[in-house]
mmCIF file of N, CA and C in Angstrom:
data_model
loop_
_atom_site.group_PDB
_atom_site.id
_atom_site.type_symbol
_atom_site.label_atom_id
_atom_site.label_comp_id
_atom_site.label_asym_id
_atom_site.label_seq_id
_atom_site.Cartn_x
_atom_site.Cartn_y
_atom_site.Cartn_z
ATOM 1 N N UNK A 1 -55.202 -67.940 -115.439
ATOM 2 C CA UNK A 1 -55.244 -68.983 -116.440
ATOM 3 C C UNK A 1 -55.999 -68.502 -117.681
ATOM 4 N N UNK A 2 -56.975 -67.243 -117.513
ATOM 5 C CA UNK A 2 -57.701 -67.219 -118.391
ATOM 6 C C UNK A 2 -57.015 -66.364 -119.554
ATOM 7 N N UNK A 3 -56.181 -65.488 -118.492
ATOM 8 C CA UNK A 3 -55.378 -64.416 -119.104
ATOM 9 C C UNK A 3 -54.463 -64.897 -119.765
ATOM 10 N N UNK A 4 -53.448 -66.138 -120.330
ATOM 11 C CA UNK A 4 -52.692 -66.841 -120.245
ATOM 12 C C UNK A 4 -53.511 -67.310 -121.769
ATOM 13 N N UNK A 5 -54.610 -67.816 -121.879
ATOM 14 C CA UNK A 5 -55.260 -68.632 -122.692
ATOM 15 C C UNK A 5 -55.966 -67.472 -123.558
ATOM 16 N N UNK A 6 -56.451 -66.066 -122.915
ATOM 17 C CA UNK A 6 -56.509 -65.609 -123.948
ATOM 18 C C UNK A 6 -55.345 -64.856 -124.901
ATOM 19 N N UNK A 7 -54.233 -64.275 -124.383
ATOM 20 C CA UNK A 7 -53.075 -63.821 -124.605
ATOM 21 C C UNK A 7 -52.918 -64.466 -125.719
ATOM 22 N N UNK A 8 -52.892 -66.336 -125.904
ATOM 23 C CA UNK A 8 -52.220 -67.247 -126.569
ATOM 24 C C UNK A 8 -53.065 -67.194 -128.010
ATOM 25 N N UNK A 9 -54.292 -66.796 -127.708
ATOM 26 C CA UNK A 9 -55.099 -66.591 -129.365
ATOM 27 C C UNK A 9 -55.579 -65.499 -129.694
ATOM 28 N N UNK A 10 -55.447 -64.279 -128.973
ATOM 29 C CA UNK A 10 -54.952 -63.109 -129.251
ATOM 30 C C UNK A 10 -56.515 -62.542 -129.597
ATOM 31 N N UNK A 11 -57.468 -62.733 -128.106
ATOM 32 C CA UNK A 11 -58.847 -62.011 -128.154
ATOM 33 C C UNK A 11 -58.792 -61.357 -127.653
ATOM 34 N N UNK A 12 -59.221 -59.921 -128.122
ATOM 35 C CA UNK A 12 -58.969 -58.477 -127.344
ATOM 36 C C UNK A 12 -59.194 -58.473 -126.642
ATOM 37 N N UNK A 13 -58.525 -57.687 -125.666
ATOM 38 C CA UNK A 13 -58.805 -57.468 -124.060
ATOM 39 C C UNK A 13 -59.269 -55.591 -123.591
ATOM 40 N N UNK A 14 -60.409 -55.584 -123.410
ATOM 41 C CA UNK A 14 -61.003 -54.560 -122.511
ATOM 42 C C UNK A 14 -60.660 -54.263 -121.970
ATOM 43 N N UNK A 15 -59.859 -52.502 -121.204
ATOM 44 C CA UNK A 15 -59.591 -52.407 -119.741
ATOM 45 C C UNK A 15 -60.137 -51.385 -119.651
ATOM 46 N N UNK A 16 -60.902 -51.357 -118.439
ATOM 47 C CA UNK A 16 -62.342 -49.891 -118.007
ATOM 48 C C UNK A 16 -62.280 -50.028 -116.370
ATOM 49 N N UNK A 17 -61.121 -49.355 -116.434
ATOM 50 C CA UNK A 17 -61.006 -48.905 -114.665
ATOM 51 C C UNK A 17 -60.133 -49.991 -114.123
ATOM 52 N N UNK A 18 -60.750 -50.611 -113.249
ATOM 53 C CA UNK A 18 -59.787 -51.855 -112.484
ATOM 54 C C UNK A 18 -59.814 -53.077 -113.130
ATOM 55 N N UNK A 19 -61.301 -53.557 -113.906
ATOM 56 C CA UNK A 19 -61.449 -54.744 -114.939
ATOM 57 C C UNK A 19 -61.104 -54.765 -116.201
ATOM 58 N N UNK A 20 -60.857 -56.096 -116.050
ATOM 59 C CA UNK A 20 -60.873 -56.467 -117.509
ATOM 60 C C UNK A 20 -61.080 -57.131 -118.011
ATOM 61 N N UNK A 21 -61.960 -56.824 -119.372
ATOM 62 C CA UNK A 21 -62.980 -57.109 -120.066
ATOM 63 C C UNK A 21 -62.750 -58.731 -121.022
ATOM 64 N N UNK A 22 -63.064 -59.505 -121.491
ATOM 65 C CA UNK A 22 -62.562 -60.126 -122.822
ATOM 66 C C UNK A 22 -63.634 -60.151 -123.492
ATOM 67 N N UNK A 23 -63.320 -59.794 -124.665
ATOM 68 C CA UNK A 23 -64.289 -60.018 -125.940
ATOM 69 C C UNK A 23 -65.228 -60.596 -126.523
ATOM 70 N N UNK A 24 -66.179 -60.795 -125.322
ATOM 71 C CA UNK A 24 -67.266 -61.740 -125.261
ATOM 72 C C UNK A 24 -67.929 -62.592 -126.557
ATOM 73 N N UNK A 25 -68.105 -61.463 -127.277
ATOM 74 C CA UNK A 25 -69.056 -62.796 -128.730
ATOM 75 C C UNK A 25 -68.109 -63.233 -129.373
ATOM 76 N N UNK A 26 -66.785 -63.416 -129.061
ATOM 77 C CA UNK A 26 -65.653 -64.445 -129.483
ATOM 78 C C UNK A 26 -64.834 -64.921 -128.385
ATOM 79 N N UNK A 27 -65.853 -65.859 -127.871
ATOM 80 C CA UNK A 27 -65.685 -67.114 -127.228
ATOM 81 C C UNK A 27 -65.320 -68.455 -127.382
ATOM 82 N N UNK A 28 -64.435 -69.039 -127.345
ATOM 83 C CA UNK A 28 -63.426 -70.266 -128.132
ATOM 84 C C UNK A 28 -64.450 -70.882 -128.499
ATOM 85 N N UNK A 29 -65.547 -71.671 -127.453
ATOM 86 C CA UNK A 29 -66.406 -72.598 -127.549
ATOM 87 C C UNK A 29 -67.781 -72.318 -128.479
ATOM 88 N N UNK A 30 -67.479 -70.945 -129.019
ATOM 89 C CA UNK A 30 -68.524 -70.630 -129.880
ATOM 90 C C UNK A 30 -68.062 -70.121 -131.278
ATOM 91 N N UNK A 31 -67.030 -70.589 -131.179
ATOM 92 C CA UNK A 31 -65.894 -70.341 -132.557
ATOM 93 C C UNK A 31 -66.777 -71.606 -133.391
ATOM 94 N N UNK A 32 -67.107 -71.044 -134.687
ATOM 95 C CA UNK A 32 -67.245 -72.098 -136.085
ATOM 96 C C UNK A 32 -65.929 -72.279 -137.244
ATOM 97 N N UNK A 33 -65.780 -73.509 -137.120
ATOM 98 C CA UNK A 33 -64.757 -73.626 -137.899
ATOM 99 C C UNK A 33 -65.018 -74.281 -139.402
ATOM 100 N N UNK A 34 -64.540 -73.680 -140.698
ATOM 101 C CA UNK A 34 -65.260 -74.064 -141.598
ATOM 102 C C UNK A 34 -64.077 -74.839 -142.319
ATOM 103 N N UNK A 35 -64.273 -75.911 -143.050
ATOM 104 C CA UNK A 35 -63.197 -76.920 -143.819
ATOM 105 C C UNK A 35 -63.813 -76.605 -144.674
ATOM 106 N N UNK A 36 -63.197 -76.297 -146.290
ATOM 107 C CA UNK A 36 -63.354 -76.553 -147.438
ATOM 108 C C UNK A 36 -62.698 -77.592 -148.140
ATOM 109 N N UNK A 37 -62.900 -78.671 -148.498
ATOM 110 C CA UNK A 37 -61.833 -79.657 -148.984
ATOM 111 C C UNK A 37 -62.578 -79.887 -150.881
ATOM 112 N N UNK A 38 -61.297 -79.962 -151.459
ATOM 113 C CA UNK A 38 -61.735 -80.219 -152.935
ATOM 114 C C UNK A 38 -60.805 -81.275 -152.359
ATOM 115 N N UNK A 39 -61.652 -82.342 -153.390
ATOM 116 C CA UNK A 39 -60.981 -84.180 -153.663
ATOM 117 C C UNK A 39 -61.340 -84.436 -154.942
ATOM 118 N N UNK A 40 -61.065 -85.514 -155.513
ATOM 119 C CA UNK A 40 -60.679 -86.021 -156.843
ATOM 120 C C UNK A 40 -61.645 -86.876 -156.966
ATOM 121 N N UNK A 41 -62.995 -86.878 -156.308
ATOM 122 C CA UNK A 41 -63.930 -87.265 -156.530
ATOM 123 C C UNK A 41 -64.572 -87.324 -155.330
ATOM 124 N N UNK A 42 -66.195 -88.250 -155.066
ATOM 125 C CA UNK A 42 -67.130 -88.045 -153.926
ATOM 126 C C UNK A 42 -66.866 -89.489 -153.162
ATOM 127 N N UNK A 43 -66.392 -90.410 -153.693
ATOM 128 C CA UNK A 43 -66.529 -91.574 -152.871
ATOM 129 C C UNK A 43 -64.897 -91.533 -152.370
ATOM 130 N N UNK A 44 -65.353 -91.387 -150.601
ATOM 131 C CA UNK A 44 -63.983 -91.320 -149.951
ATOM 132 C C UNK A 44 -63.455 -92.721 -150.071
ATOM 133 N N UNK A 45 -63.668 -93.907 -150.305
ATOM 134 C CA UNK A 45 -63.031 -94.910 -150.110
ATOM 135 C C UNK A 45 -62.306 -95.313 -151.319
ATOM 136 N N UNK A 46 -62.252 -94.603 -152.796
ATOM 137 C CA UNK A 46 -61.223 -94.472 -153.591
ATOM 138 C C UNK A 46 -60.486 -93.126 -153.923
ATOM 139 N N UNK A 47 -61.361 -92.086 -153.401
ATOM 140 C CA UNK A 47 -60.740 -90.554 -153.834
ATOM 141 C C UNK A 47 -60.024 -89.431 -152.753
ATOM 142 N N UNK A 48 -59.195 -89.075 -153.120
ATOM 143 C CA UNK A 48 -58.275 -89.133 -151.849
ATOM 144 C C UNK A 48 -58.149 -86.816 -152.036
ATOM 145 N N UNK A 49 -58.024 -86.156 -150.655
ATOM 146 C CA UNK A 49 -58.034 -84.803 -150.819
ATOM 147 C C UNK A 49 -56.973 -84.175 -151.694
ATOM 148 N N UNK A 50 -57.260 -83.262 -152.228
ATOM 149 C CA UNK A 50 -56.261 -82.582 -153.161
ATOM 150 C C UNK A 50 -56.016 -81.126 -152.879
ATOM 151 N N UNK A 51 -57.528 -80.781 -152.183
ATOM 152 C CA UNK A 51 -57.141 -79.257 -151.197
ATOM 153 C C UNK A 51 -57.924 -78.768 -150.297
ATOM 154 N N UNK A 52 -57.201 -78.110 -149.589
ATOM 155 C CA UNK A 52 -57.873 -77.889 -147.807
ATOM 156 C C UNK A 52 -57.786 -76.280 -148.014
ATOM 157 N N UNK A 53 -58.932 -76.094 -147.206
ATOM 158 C CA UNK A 53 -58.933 -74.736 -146.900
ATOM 159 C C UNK A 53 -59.796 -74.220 -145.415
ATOM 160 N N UNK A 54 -59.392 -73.259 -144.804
ATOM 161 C CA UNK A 54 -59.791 -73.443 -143.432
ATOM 162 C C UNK A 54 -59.985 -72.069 -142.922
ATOM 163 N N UNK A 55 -61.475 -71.454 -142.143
ATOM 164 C CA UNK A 55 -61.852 -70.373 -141.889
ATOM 165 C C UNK A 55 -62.150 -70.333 -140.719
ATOM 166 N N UNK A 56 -62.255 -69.557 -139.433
ATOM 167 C CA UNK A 56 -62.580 -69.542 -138.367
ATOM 168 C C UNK A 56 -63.759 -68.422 -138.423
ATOM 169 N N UNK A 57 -65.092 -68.162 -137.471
ATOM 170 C CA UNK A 57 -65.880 -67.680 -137.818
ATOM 171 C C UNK A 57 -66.749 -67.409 -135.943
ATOM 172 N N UNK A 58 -66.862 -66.365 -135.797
ATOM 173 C CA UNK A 58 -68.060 -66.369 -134.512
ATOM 174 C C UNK A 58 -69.091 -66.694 -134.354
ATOM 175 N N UNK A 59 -70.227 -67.035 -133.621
ATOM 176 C CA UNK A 59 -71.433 -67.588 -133.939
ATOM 177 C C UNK A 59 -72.692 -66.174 -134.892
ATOM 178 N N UNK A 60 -71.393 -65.325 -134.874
ATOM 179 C CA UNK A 60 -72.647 -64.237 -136.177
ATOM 180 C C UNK A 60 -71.645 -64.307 -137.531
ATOM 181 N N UNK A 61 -70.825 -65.027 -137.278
ATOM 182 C CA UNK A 61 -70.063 -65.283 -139.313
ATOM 183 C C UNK A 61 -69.243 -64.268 -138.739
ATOM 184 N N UNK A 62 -69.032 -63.723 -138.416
ATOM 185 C CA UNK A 62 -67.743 -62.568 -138.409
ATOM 186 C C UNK A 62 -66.282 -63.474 -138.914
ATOM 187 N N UNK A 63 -65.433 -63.573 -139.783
ATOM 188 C CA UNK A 63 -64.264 -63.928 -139.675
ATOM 189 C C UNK A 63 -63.311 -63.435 -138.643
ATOM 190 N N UNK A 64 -62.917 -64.700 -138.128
ATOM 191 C CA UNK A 64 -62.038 -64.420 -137.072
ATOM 192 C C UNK A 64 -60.253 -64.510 -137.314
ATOM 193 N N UNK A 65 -60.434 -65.891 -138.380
ATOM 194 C CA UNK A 65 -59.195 -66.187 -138.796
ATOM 195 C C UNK A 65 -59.070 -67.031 -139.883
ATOM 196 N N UNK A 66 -58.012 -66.524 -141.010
ATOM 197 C CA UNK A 66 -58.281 -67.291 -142.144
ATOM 198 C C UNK A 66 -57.146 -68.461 -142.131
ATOM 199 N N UNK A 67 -57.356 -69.726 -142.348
ATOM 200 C CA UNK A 67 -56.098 -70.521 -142.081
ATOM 201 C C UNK A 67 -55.481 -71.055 -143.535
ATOM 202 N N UNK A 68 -54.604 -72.028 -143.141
ATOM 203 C CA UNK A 68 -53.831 -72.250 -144.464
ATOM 204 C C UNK A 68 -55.458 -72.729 -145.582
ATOM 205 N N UNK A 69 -54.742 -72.528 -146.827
ATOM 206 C CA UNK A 69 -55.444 -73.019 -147.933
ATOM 207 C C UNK A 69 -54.344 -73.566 -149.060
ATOM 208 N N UNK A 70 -54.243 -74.735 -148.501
ATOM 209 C CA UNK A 70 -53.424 -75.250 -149.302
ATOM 210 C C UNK A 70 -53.924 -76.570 -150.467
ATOM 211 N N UNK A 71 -53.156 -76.544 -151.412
ATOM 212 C CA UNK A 71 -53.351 -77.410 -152.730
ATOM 213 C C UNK A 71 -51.558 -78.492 -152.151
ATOM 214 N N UNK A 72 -52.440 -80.045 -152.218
ATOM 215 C CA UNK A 72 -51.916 -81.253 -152.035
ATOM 216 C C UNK A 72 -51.106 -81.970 -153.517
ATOM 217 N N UNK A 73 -50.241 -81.927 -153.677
ATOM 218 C CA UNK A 73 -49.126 -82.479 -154.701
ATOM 219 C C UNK A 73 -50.110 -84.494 -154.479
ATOM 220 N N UNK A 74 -50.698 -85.164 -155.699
ATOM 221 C CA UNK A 74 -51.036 -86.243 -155.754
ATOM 222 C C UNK A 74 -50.475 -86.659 -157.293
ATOM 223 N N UNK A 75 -49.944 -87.924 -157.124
ATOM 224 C CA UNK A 75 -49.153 -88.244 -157.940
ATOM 225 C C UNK A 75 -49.766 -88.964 -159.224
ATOM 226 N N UNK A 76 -49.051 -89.322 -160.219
ATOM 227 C CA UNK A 76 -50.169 -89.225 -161.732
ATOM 228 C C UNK A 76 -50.643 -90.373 -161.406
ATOM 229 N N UNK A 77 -50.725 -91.082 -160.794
ATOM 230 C CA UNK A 77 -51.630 -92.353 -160.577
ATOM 231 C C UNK A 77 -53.087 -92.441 -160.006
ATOM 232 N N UNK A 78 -52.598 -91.274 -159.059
ATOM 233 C CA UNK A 78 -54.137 -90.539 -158.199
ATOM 234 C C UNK A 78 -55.206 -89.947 -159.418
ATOM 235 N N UNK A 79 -54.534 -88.613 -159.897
ATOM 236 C CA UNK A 79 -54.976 -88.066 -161.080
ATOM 237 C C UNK A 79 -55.609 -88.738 -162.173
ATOM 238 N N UNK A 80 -55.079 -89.900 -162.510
ATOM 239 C CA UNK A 80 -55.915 -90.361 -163.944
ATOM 240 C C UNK A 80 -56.868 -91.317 -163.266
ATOM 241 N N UNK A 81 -56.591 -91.497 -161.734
ATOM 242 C CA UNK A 81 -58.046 -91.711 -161.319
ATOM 243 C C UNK A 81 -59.111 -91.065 -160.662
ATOM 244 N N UNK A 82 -59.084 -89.730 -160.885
ATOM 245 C CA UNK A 82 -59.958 -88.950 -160.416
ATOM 246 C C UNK A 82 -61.192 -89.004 -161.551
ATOM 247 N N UNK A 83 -62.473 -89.066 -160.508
ATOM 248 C CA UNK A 83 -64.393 -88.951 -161.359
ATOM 249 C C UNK A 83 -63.830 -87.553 -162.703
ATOM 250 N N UNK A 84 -64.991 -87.799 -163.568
ATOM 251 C CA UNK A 84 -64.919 -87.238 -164.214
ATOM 252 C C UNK A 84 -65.050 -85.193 -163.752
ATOM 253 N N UNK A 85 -66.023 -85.368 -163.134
ATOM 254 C CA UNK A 85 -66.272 -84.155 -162.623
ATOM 255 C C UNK A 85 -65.473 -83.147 -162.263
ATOM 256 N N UNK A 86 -64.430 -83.440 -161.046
ATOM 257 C CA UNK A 86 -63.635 -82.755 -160.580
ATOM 258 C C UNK A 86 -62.269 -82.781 -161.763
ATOM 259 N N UNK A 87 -62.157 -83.781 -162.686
ATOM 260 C CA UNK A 87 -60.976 -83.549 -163.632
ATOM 261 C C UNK A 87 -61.367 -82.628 -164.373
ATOM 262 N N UNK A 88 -62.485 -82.164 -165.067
ATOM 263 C CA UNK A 88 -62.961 -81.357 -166.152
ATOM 264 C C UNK A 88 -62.664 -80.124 -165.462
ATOM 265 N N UNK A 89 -63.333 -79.960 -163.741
ATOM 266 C CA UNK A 89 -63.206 -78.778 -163.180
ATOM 267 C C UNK A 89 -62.185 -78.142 -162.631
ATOM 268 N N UNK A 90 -60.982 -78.667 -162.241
ATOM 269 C CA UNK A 90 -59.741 -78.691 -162.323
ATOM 270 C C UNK A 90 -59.082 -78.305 -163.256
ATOM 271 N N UNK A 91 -59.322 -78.603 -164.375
ATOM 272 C CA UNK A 91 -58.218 -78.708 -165.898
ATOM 273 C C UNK A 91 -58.711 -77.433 -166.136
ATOM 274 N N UNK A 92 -60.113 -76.659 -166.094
ATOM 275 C CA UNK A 92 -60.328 -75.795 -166.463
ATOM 276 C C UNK A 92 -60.477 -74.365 -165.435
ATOM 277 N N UNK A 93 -59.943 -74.324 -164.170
ATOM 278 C CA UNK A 93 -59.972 -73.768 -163.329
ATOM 279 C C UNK A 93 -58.511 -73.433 -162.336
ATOM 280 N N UNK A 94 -57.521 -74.081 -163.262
ATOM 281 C CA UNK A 94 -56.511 -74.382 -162.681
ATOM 282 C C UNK A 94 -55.848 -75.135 -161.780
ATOM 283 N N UNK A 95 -56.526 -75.768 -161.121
ATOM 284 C CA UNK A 95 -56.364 -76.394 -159.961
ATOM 285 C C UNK A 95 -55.141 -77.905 -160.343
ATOM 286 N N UNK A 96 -55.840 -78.377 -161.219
ATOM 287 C CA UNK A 96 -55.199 -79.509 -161.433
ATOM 288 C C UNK A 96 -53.651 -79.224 -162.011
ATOM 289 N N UNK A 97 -52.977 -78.055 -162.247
ATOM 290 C CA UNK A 97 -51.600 -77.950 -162.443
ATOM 291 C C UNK A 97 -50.764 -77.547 -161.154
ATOM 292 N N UNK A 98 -51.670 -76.940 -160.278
ATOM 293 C CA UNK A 98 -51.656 -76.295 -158.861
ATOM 294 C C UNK A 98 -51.100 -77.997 -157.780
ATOM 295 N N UNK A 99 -52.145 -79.016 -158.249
ATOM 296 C CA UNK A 99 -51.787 -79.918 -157.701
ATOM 297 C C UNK A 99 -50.576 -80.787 -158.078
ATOM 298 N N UNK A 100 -50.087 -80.762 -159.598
ATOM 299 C CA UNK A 100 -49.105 -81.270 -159.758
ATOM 300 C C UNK A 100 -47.916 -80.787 -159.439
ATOM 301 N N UNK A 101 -48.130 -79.031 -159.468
ATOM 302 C CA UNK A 101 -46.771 -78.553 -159.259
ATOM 303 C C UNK A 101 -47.004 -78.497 -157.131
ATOM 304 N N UNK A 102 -47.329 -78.928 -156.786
ATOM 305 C CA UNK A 102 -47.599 -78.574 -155.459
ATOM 306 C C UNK A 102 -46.329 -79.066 -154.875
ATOM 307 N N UNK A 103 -45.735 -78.847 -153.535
ATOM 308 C CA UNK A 103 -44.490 -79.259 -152.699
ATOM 309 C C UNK A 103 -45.688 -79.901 -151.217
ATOM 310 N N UNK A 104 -46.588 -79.923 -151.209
ATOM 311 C CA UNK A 104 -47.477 -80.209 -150.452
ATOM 312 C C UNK A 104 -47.623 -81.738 -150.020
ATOM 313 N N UNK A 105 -47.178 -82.416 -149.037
ATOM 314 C CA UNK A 105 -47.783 -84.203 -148.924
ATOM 315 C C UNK A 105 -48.553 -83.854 -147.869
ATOM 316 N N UNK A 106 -49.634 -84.978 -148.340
ATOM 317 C CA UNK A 106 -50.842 -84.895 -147.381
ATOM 318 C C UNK A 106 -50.570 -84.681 -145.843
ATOM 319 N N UNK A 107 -49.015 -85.620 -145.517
ATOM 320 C CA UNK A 107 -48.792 -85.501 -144.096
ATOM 321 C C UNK A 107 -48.645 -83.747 -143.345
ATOM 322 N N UNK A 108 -47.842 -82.995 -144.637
ATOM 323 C CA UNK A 108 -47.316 -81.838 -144.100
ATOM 324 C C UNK A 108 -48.665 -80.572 -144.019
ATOM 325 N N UNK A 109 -49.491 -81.646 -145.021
ATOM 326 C CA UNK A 109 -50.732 -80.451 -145.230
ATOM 327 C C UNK A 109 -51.551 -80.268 -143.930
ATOM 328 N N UNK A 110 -51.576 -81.950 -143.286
ATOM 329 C CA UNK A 110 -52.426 -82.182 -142.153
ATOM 330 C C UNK A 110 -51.693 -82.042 -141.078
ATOM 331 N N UNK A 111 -50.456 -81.492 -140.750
ATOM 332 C CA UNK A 111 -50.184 -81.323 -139.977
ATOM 333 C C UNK A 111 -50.156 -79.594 -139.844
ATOM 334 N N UNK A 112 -50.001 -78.665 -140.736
ATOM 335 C CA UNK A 112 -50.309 -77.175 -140.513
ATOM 336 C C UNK A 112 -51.753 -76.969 -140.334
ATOM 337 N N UNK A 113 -52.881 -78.007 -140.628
ATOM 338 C CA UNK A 113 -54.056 -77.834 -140.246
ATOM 339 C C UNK A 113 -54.399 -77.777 -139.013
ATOM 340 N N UNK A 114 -53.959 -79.122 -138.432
ATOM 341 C CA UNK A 114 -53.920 -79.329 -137.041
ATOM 342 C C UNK A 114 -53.477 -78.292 -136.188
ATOM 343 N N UNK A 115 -52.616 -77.557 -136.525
ATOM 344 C CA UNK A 115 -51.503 -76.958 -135.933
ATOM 345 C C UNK A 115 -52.502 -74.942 -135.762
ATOM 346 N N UNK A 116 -52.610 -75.177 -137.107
ATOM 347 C CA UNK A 116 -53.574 -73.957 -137.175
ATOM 348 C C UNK A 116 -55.381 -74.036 -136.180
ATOM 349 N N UNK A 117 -55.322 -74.843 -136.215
ATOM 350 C CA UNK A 117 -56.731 -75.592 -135.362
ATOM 351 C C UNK A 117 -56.685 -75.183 -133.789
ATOM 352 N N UNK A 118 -55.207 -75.542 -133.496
ATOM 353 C CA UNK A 118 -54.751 -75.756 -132.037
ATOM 354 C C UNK A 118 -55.147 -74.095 -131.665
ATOM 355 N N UNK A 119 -54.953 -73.070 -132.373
ATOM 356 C CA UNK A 119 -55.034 -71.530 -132.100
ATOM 357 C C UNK A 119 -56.122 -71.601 -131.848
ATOM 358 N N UNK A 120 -57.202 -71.733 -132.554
ATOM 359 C CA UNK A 120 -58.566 -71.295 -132.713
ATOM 360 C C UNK A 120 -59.302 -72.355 -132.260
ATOM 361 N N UNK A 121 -59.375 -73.297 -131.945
ATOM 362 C CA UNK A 121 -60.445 -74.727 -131.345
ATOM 363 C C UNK A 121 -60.149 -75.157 -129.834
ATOM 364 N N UNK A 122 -61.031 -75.270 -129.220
ATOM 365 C CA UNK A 122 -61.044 -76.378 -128.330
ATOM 366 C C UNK A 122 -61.218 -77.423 -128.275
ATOM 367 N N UNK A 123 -60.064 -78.165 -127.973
ATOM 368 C CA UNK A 123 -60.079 -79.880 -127.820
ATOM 369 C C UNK A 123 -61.316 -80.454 -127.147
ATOM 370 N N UNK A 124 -61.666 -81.809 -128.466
ATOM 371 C CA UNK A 124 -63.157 -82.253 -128.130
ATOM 372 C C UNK A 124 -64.368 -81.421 -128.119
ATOM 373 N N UNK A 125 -64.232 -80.264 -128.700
ATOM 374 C CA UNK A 125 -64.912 -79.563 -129.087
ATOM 375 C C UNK A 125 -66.381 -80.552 -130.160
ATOM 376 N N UNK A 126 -67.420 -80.350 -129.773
ATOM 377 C CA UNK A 126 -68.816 -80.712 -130.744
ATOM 378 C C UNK A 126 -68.409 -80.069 -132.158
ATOM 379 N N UNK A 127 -68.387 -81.772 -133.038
ATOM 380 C CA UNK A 127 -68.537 -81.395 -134.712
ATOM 381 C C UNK A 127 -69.458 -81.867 -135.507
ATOM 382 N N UNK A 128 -70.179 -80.810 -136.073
ATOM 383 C CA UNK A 128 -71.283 -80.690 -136.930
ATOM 384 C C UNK A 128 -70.663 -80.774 -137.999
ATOM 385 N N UNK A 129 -71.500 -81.868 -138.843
ATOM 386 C CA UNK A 129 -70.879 -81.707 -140.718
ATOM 387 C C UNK A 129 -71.669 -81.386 -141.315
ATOM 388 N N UNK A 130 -71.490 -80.819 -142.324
ATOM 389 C CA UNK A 130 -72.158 -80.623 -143.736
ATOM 390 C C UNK A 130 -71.997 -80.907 -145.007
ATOM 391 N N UNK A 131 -72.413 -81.830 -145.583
ATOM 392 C CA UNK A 131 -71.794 -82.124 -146.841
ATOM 393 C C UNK A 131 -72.721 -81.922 -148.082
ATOM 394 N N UNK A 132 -72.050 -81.270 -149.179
ATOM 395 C CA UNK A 132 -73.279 -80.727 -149.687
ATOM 396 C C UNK A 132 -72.472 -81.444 -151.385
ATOM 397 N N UNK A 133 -73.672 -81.873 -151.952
ATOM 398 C CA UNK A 133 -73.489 -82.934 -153.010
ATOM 399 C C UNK A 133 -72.963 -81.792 -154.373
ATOM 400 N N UNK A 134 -72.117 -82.384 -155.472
ATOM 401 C CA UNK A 134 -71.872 -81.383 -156.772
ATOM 402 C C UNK A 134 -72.976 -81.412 -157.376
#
């Protein structure tokens, strides 16, 4: 079973004589998974994500796996209500043409996340947040 589960996320396998080894300091349950999300402002209950980005990491930072980083298509109604902050930083960083021209809906974005997650996470896995203010 183990062989089976590691095969499926592709952690090197050791062979030294009759055993075999797996890749001990990349252990599923000690996998850090990092979300980057830019949104169209800080208060989630009017500002909605515009881009995801997603890193897998060992408990010493080693990158393990880089996942999608995708920019979310939000329509001009979203946009002329985005805080001032993230519009200035957008307009001048590119982002905000990235989002208009995007083919991206939130559904399809959150579902290659998920999907990319399923490789690298264990279900019910302990989540720690961090949210760090502009």
């Amino acid at each position: 079973m183990l062989a089976a589960a590691v095969k499926n996320i592709n952690i090197p396998i050791i062979r030294r004589g009759m055993s075999t080894l797996y890749h001990v300091c990349d252990k599923i349950e000690q996998r850090i998974i990092w979300i980057d999300c830019e949104m169209t402002g800080l208060n989630v209950e009017k500002q909605t994500l515009c881009e995801i980005a997603v890193i897998v990491t060992d408990s010493e930072l080693n990158t393990i796996a880089t996942g999608p980083d995708i920019v979310i298509h939000q329509p001009k109604e979203v946009l002329d209500n985005m805080e001032e902050w993230p519009r200035k930083t957008f307009l001048e960083n590119g982002l905000m043409e990235k989002i208009i021209d995007s083919k991206y809906s939130m559904t399809k974005a959150e579902d290659e996340v998920i999907e990319f997650l399923k490789l690298h996470a264990l279900p019910g896995s302990k989540l720690y947040t961090l949210s760090l203010k502009q």
